CSV table of C-alpha atoms and ligand atoms in Angstrom, one decimal:
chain,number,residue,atom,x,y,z
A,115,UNK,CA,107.4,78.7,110.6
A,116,UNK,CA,103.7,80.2,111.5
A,117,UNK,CA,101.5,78.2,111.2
A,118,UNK,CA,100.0,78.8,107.8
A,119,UNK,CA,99.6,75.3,106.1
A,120,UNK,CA,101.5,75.7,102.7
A,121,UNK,CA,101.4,73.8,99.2
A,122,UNK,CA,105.0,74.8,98.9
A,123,UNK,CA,106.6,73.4,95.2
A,124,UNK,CA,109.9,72.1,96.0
A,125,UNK,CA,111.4,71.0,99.2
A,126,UNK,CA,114.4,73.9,98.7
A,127,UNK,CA,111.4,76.1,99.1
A,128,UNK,CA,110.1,74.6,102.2
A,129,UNK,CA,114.1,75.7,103.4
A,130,UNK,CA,113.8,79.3,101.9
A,131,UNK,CA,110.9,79.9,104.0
A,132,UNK,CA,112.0,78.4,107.0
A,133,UNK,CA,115.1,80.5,106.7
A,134,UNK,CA,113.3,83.5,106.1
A,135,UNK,CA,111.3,82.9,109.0
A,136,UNK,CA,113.7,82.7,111.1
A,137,UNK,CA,115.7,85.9,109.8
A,138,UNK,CA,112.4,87.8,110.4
A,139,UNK,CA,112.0,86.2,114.0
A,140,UNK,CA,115.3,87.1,114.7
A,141,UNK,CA,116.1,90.5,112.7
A,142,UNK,CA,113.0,92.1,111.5
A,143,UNK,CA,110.5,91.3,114.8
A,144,UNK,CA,112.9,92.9,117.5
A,145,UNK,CA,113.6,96.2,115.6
A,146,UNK,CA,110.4,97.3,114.1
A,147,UNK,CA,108.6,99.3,116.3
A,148,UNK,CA,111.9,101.2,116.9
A,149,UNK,CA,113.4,101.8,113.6
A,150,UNK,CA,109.5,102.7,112.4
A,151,UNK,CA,108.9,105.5,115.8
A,152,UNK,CA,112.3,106.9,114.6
A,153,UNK,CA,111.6,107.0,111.0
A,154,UNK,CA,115.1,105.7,110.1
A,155,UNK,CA,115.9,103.2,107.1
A,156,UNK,CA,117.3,100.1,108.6
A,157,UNK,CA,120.1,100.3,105.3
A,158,UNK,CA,122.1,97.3,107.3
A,159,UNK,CA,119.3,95.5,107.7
A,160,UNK,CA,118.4,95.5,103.9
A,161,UNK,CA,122.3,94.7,103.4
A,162,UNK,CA,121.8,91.3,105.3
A,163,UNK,CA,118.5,90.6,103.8
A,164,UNK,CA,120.6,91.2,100.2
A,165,UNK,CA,123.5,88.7,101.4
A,166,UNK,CA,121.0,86.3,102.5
A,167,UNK,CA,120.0,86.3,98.7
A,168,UNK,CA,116.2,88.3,99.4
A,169,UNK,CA,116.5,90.6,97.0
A,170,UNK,CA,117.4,88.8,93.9
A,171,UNK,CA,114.6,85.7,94.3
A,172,UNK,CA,112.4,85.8,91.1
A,173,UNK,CA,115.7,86.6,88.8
A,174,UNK,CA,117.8,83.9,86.6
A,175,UNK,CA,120.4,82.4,88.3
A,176,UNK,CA,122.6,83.6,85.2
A,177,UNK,CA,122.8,86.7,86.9
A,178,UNK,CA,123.1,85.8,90.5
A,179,UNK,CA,119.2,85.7,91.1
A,180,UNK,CA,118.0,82.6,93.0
A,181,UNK,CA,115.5,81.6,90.1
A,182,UNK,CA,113.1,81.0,92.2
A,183,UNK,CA,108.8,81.1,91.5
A,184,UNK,CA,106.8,83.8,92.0
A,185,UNK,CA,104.8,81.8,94.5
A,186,UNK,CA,107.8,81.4,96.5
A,187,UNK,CA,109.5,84.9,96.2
A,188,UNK,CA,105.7,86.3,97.4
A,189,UNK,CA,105.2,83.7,100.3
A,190,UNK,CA,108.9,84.8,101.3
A,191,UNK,CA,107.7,88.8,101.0
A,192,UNK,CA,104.2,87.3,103.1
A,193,UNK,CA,106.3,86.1,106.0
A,194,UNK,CA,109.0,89.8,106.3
A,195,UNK,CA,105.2,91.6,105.7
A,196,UNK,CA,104.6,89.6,109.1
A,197,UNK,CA,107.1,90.8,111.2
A,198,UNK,CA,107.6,94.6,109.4
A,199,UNK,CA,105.5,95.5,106.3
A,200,UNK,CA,108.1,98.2,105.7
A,201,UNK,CA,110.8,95.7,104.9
A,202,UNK,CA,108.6,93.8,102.6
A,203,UNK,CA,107.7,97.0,101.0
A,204,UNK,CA,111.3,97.5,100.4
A,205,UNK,CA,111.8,94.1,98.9
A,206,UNK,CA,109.1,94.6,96.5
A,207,UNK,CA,110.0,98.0,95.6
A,208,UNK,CA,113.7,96.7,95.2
A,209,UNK,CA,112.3,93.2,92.3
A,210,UNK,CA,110.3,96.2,90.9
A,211,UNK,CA,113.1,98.3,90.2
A,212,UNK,CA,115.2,95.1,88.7
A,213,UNK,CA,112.6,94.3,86.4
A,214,UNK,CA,112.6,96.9,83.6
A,215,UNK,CA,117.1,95.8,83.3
A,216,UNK,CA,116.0,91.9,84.1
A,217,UNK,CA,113.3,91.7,81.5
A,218,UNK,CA,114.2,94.6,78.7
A,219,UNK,CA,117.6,95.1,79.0
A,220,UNK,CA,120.4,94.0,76.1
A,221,UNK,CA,122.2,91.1,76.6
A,222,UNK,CA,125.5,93.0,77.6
A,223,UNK,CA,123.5,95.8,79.7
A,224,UNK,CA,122.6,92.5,81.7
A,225,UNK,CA,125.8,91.3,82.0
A,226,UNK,CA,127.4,94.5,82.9
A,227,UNK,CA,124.4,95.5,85.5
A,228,UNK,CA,121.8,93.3,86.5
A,229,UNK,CA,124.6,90.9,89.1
A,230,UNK,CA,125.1,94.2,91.1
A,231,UNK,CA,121.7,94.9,91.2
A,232,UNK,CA,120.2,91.1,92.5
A,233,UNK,CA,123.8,91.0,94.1
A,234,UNK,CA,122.0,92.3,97.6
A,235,UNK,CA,124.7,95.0,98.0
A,236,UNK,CA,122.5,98.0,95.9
A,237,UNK,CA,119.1,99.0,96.1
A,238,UNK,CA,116.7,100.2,93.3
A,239,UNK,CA,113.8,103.1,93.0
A,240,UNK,CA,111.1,103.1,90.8
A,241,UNK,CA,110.6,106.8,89.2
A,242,UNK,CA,106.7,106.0,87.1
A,243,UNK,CA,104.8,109.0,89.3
A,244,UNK,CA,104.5,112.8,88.8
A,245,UNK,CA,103.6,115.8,91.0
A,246,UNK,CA,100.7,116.2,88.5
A,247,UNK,CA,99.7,112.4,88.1
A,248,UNK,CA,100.4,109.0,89.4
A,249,UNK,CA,96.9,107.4,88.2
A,250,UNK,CA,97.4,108.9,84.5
A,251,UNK,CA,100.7,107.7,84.3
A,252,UNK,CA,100.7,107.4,80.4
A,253,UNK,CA,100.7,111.5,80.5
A,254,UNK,CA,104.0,112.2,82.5
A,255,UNK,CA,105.6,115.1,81.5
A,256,UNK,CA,109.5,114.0,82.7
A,257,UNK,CA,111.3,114.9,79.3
A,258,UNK,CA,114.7,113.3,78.3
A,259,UNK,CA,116.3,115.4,75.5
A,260,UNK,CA,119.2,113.1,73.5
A,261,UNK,CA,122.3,115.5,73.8
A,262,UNK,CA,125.6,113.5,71.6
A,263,UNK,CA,125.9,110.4,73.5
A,264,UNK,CA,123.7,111.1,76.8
A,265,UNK,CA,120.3,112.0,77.7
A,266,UNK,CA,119.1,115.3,79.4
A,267,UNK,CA,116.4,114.5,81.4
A,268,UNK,CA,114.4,117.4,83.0
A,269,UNK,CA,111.1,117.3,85.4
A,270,UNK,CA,110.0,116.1,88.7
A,271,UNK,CA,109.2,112.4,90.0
A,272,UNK,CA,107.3,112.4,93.1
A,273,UNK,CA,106.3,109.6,95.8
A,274,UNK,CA,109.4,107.9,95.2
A,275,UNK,CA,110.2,105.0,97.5
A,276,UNK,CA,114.1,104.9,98.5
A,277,UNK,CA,114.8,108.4,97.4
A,278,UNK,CA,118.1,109.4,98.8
A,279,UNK,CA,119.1,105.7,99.5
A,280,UNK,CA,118.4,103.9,96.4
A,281,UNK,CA,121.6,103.1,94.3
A,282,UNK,CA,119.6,103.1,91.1
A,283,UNK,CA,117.0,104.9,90.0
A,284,UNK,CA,114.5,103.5,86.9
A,285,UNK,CA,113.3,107.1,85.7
A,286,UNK,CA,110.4,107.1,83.2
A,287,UNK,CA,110.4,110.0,80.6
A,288,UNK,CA,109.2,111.2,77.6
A,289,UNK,CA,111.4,111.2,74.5
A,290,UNK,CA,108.9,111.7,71.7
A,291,UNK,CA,105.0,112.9,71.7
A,292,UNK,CA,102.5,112.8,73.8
A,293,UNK,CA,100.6,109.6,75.6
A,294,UNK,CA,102.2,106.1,76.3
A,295,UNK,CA,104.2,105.4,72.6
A,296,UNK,CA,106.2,108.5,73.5
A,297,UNK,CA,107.8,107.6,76.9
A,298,UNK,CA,111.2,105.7,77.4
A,299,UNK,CA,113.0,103.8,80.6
A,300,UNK,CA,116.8,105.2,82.1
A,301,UNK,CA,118.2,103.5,84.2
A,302,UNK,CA,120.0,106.0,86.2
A,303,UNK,CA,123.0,105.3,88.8
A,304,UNK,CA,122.1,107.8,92.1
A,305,UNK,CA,125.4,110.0,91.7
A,306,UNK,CA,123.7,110.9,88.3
A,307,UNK,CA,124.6,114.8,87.4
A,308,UNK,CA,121.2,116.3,88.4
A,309,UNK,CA,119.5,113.8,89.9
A,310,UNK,CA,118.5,115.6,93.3
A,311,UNK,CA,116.4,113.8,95.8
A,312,UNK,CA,114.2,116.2,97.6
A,313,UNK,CA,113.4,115.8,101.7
A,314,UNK,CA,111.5,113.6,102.7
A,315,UNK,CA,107.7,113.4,102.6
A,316,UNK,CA,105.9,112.7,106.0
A,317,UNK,CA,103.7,110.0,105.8
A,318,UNK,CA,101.1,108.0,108.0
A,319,UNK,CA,102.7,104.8,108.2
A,320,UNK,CA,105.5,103.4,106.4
A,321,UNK,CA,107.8,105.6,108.0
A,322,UNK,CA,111.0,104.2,108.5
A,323,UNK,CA,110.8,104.0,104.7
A,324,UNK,CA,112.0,107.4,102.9
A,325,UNK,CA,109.5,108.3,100.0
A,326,UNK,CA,109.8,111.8,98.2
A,327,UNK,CA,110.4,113.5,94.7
A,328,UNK,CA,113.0,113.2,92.7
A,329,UNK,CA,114.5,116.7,90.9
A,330,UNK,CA,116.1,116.5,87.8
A,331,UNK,CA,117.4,119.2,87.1
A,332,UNK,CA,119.3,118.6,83.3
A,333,UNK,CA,120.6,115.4,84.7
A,334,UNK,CA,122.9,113.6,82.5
A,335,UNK,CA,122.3,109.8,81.8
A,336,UNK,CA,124.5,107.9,79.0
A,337,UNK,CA,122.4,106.6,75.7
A,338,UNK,CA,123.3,103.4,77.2
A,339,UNK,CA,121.4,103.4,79.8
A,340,UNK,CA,118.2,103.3,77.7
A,341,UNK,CA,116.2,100.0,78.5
A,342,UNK,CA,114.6,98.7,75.7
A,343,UNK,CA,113.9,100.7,72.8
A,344,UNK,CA,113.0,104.3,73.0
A,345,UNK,CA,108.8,105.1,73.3
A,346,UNK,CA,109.0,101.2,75.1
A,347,UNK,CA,108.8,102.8,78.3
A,348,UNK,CA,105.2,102.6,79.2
A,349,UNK,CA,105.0,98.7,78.5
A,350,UNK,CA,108.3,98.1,80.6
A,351,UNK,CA,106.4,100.2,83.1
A,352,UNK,CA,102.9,98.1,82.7
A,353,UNK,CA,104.8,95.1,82.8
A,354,UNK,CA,106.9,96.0,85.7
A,355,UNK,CA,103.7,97.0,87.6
A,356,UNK,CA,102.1,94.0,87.0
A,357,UNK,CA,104.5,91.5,88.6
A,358,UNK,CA,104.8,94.6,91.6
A,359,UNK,CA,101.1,94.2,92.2
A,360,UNK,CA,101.6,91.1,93.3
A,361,UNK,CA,104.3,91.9,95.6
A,362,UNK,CA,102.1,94.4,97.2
A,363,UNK,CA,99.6,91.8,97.6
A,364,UNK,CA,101.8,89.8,99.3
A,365,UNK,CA,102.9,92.5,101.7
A,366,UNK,CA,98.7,92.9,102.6
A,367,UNK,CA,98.6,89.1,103.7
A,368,UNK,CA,101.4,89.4,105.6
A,369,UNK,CA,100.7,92.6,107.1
A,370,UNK,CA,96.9,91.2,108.0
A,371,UNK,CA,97.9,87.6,109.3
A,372,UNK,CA,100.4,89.9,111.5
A,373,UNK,CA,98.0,91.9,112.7
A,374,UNK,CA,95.1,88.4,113.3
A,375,UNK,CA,98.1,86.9,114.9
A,376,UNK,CA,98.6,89.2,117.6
A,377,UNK,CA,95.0,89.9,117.8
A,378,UNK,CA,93.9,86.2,118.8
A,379,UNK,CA,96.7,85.9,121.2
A,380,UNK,CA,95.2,89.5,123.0
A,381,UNK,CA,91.8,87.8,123.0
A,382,UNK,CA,92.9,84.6,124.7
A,383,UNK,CA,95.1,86.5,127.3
A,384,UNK,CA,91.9,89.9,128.1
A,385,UNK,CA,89.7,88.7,130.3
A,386,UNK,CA,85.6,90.1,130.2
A,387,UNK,CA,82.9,89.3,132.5
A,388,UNK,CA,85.0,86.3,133.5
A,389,UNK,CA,86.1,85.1,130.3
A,390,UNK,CA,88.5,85.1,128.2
A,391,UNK,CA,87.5,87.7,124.8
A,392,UNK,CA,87.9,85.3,122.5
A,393,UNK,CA,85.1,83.2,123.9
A,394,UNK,CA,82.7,86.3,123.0
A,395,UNK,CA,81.2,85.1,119.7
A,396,UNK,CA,80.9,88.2,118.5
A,397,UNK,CA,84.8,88.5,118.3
A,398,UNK,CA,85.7,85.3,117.6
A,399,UNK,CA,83.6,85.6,114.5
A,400,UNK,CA,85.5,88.5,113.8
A,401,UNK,CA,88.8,86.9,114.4
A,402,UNK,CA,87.4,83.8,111.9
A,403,UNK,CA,85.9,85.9,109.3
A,404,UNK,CA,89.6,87.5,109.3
A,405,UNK,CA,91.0,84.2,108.7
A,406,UNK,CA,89.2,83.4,106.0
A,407,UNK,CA,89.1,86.8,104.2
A,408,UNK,CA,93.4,86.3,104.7
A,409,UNK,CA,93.2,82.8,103.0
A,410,UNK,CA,91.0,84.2,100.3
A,411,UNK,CA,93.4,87.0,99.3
A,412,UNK,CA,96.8,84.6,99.7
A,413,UNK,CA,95.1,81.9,97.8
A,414,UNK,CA,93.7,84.7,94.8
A,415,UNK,CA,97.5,86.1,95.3
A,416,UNK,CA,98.9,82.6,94.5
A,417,UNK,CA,96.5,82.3,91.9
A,418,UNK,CA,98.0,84.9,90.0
A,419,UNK,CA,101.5,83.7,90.6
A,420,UNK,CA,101.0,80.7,89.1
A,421,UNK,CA,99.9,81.7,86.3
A,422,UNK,CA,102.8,83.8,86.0
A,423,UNK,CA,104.8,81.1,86.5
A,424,UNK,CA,103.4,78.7,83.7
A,425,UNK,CA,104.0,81.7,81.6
A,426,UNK,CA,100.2,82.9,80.8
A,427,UNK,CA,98.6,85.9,81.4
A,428,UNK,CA,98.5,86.7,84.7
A,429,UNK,CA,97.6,90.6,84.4
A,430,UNK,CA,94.2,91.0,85.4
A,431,UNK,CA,94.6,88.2,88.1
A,432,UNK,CA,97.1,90.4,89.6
A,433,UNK,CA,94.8,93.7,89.9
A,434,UNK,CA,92.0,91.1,91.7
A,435,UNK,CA,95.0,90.2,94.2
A,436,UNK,CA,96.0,93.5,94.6
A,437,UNK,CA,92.6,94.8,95.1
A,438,UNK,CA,91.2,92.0,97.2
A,439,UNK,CA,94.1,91.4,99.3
A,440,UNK,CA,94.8,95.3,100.4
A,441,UNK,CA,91.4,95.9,100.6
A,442,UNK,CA,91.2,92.9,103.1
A,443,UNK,CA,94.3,94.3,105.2
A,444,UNK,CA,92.6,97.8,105.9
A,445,UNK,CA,89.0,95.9,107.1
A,446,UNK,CA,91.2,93.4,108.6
A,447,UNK,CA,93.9,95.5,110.2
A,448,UNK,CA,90.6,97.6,111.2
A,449,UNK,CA,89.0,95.1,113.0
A,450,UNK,CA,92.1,94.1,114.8
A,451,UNK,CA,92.3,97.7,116.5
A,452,UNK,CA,88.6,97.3,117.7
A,453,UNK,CA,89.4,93.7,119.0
A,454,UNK,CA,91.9,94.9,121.4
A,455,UNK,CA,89.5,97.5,122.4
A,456,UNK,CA,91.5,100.5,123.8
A,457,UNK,CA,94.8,99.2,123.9
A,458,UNK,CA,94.4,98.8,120.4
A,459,UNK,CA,94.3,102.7,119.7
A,460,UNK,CA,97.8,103.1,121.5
A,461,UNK,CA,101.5,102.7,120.2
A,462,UNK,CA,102.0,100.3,122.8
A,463,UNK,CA,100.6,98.0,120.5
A,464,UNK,CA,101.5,97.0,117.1
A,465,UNK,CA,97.8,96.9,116.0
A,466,UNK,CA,98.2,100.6,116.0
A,467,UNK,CA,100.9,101.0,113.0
A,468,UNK,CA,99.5,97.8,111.2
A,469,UNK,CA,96.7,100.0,110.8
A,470,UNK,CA,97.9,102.6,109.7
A,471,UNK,CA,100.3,100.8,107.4
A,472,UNK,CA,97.6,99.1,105.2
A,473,UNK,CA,96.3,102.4,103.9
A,474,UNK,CA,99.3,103.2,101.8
A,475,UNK,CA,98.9,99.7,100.1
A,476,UNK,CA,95.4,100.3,98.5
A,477,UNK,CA,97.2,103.3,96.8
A,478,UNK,CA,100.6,102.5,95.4
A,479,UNK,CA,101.4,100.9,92.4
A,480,UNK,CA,98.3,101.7,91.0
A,481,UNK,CA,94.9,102.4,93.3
A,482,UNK,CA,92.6,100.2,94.5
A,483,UNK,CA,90.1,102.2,92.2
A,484,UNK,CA,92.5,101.3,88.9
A,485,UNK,CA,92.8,98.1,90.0
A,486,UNK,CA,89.2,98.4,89.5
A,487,UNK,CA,89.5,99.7,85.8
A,488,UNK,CA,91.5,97.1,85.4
A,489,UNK,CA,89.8,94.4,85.7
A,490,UNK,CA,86.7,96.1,84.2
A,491,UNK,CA,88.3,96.2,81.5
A,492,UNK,CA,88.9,92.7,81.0
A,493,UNK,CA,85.7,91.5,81.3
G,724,LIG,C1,104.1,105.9,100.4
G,724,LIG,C2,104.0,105.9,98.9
G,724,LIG,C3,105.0,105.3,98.1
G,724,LIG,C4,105.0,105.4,96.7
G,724,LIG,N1,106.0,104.9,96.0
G,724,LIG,C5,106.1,105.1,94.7
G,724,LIG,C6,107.3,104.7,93.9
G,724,LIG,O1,108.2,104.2,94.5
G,724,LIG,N2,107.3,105.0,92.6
G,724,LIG,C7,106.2,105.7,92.0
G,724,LIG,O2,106.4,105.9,90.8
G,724,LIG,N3,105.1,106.0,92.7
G,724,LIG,C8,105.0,105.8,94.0
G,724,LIG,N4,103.9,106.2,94.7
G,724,LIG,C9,102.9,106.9,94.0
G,724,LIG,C10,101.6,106.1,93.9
G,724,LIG,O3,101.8,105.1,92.9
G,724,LIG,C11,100.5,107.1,93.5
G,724,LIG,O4,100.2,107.9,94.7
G,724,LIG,C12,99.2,106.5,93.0
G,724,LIG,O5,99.5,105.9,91.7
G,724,LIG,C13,98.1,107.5,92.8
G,724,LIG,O6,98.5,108.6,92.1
G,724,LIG,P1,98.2,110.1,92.8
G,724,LIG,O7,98.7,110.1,94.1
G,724,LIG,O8,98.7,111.1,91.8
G,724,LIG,O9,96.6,110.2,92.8
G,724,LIG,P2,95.7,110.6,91.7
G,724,LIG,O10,96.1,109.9,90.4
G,724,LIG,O11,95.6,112.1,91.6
G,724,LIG,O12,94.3,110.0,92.2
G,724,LIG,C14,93.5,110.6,93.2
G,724,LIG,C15,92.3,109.8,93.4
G,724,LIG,O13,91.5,109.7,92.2
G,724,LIG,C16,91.3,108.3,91.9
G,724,LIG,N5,91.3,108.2,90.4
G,724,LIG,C17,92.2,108.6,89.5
G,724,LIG,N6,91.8,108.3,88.3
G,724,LIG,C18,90.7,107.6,88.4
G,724,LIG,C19,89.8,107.0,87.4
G,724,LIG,N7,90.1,107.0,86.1
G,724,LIG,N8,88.7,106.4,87.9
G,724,LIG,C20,88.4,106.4,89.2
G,724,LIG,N9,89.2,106.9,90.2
G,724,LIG,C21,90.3,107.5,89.7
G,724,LIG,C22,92.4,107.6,92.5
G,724,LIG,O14,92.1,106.2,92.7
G,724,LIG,C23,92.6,108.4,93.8
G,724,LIG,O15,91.6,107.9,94.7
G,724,LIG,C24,103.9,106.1,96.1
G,724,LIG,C25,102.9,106.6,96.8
G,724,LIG,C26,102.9,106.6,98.2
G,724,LIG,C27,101.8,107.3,99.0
């Protein structure tokens, strides 16, 4: 384990993240750089993390979900955001896409669904954003049309993580009028009649991961596969985003104490005017003040999860840890480049895709600047 000290809960979470430590030492470290210069989805990878029961953590034990805290499941996302940010992006996007069936779904759509989907073998999408609007979410335009027993569903998802290798795909659509009272969740299987993944987008970082839009063109989905009750959409959504925030939060520690990590151990090794970097105070004060900006996001991230936890309102808690904690990762992940200098502007250095990896998280799942609204809001 890194040496992070933790206030872990139970002692069987002590083991989960020593096991997940080493899985990421030993899986996720090697194959990074590789998988992410190719731009291919490590699918097998995912599989083992699944079998190794990663992608079912928060979720009842009813169900085949290891019933674990949120401050757990996150600290376990923290430590794969060390070793490959994509992964843990994957995870969270994957306990995103189980919520809306975990939290809103009927007793026997549980039953027949939810163990495939924590099971590890099957991986989920989340379908919320539009060509036209991610921020204004509440206006999509997707429209599902109730045909006899199935929805028609008709419009275009875009930005979609996993499109073209998810299993399922939560689609958020509009079944009645306009704004948020008006739009319903599907949950659609991926060999859905019209449900066309489009090629993927080509992104700055992240790229192992497949993001793109989502066609759907008249695709069929059964009535029951409505989750909750029609125009609950938007607060499954909310709801759903909420609990992802976090996970993205998670992924930004991670990322950042990857990137300080590797950083410090440059400066001791680089050698200045006859002394090790690290000696410099002007970068060793930038190497502490990224300590301490990492502690302050994990500990405002853990915050919110145990809230969540205790069952109160964690909401706006979660936008701060979003906010804070990806903001922190792009100044962090920043001053890591400049700390190795030159080297740190090449590929031969992980510093390099760190950085360019933390921009994507003060966008998704809701901006840095909604995060902002957010919270405003509340106050
Ligand atoms: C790699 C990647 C993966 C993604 N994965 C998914 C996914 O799996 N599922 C999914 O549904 N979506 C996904 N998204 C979409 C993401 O959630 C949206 O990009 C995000 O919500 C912003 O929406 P937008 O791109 O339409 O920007 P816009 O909403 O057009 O915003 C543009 C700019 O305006 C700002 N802005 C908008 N409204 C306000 C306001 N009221 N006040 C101040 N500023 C404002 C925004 O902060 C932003 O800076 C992903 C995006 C990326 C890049």
């Amino acid at each position: 384990m890194s040496s992070v000290a933790r206030l872990l809960p139970t002692p069987e979470a002590h083991d989960l993240l020593e096991l997940t430590s080493e899985l990421a030492d030993k899986e996720l470290a090697p194959n990074a750089d590789d998988y992410e210069a190719r731009g291919e989805f490590p699918r097998e990878l995912i599989r083992t993390l699944g079998r190794s029961g990663l992608l079912g953590l928060p979720y009842s034990a009813e169900y085949g979900g290891a019933e674990q805290p949120y401050e757990v499941y996150l600290q376990v996302l923290e430590i794969l955001a060390g070793r490959w940010v994509g992964i843990a992006e994957a995870v969270s996007v994957h306990t995103l896409a189980c919520y809306p069936l975990a939290h809103h779904g009927s007793t026997e759509q549980r039953e027949r669904w939810l163990p495939d989907l924590i099971g590890g073998e099957l991986l989920g999408a989340y379908c919320l954003s539009e060509p036209a609007g991610g921020s204004d979410a509440a206006n999509l335009t997707t429209r599902a049309v109730r045909e006899g027993d199935d929805y028609v569903v008709t419009g275009t998802k875009a930005w979609i993580t996993h499109a073209g290798v998810a299993d399922f795909y939560n689609v958020f659509c509009r079944t009645g009028g306009p704004g948020p009272k008006g739009i319903s969740c599907l949950l659609a299987p991926a060999d859905t009649p019209g449900l066309n993944p489009q090629a993927r987008e080509k992104t700055m970082g992240l790229r192992a991961s497949p993001v793109a839009q989502v066609a759907l063109d008249g695709a069929v989905v059964p009535a029951g596969r409505l989750i909750g009750a029609e125009g609950e959409g938007f607060r499954i959504a909310m709801g759903a985003l909420d609990s992802g925030r976090l996970g993205i939060a998670a992924c930004a520690v991670g990322l950042a104490q990857g990137a300080l990590d590797y950083a410090t151990g440059y400066a001791k090794e680089r050698v200045q005017f006859g002394r090790p970097i690290i000696e410099m105070q002007g970068l060793g004060f930038m190497l502490a003040d990224a300590a301490t900006e990492i502690a302050a996001a994990r500990a405002l991230m853990l915050h919110a999860a145990r809230l969540r936890d205790a069952g109160l309102a964690y909401s706006t808690e979660a936008a701060k840890a979003k906010l804070f904690a990806t903001d922190m990762a792009m100044k962090v992940c920043t001053d890591m480049v400049q700390v190795l200098g030159g080297a740190g502007y090449v590929a031969d250095h992980p510093v390099e895709r760190y950085f360019r990896e933390a921009k994507v998280l003060q966008i998704v799942e809701g901006t840095n600047q909604i995060q902002r609204m957010v919270i405003a809001r509340s106050l």
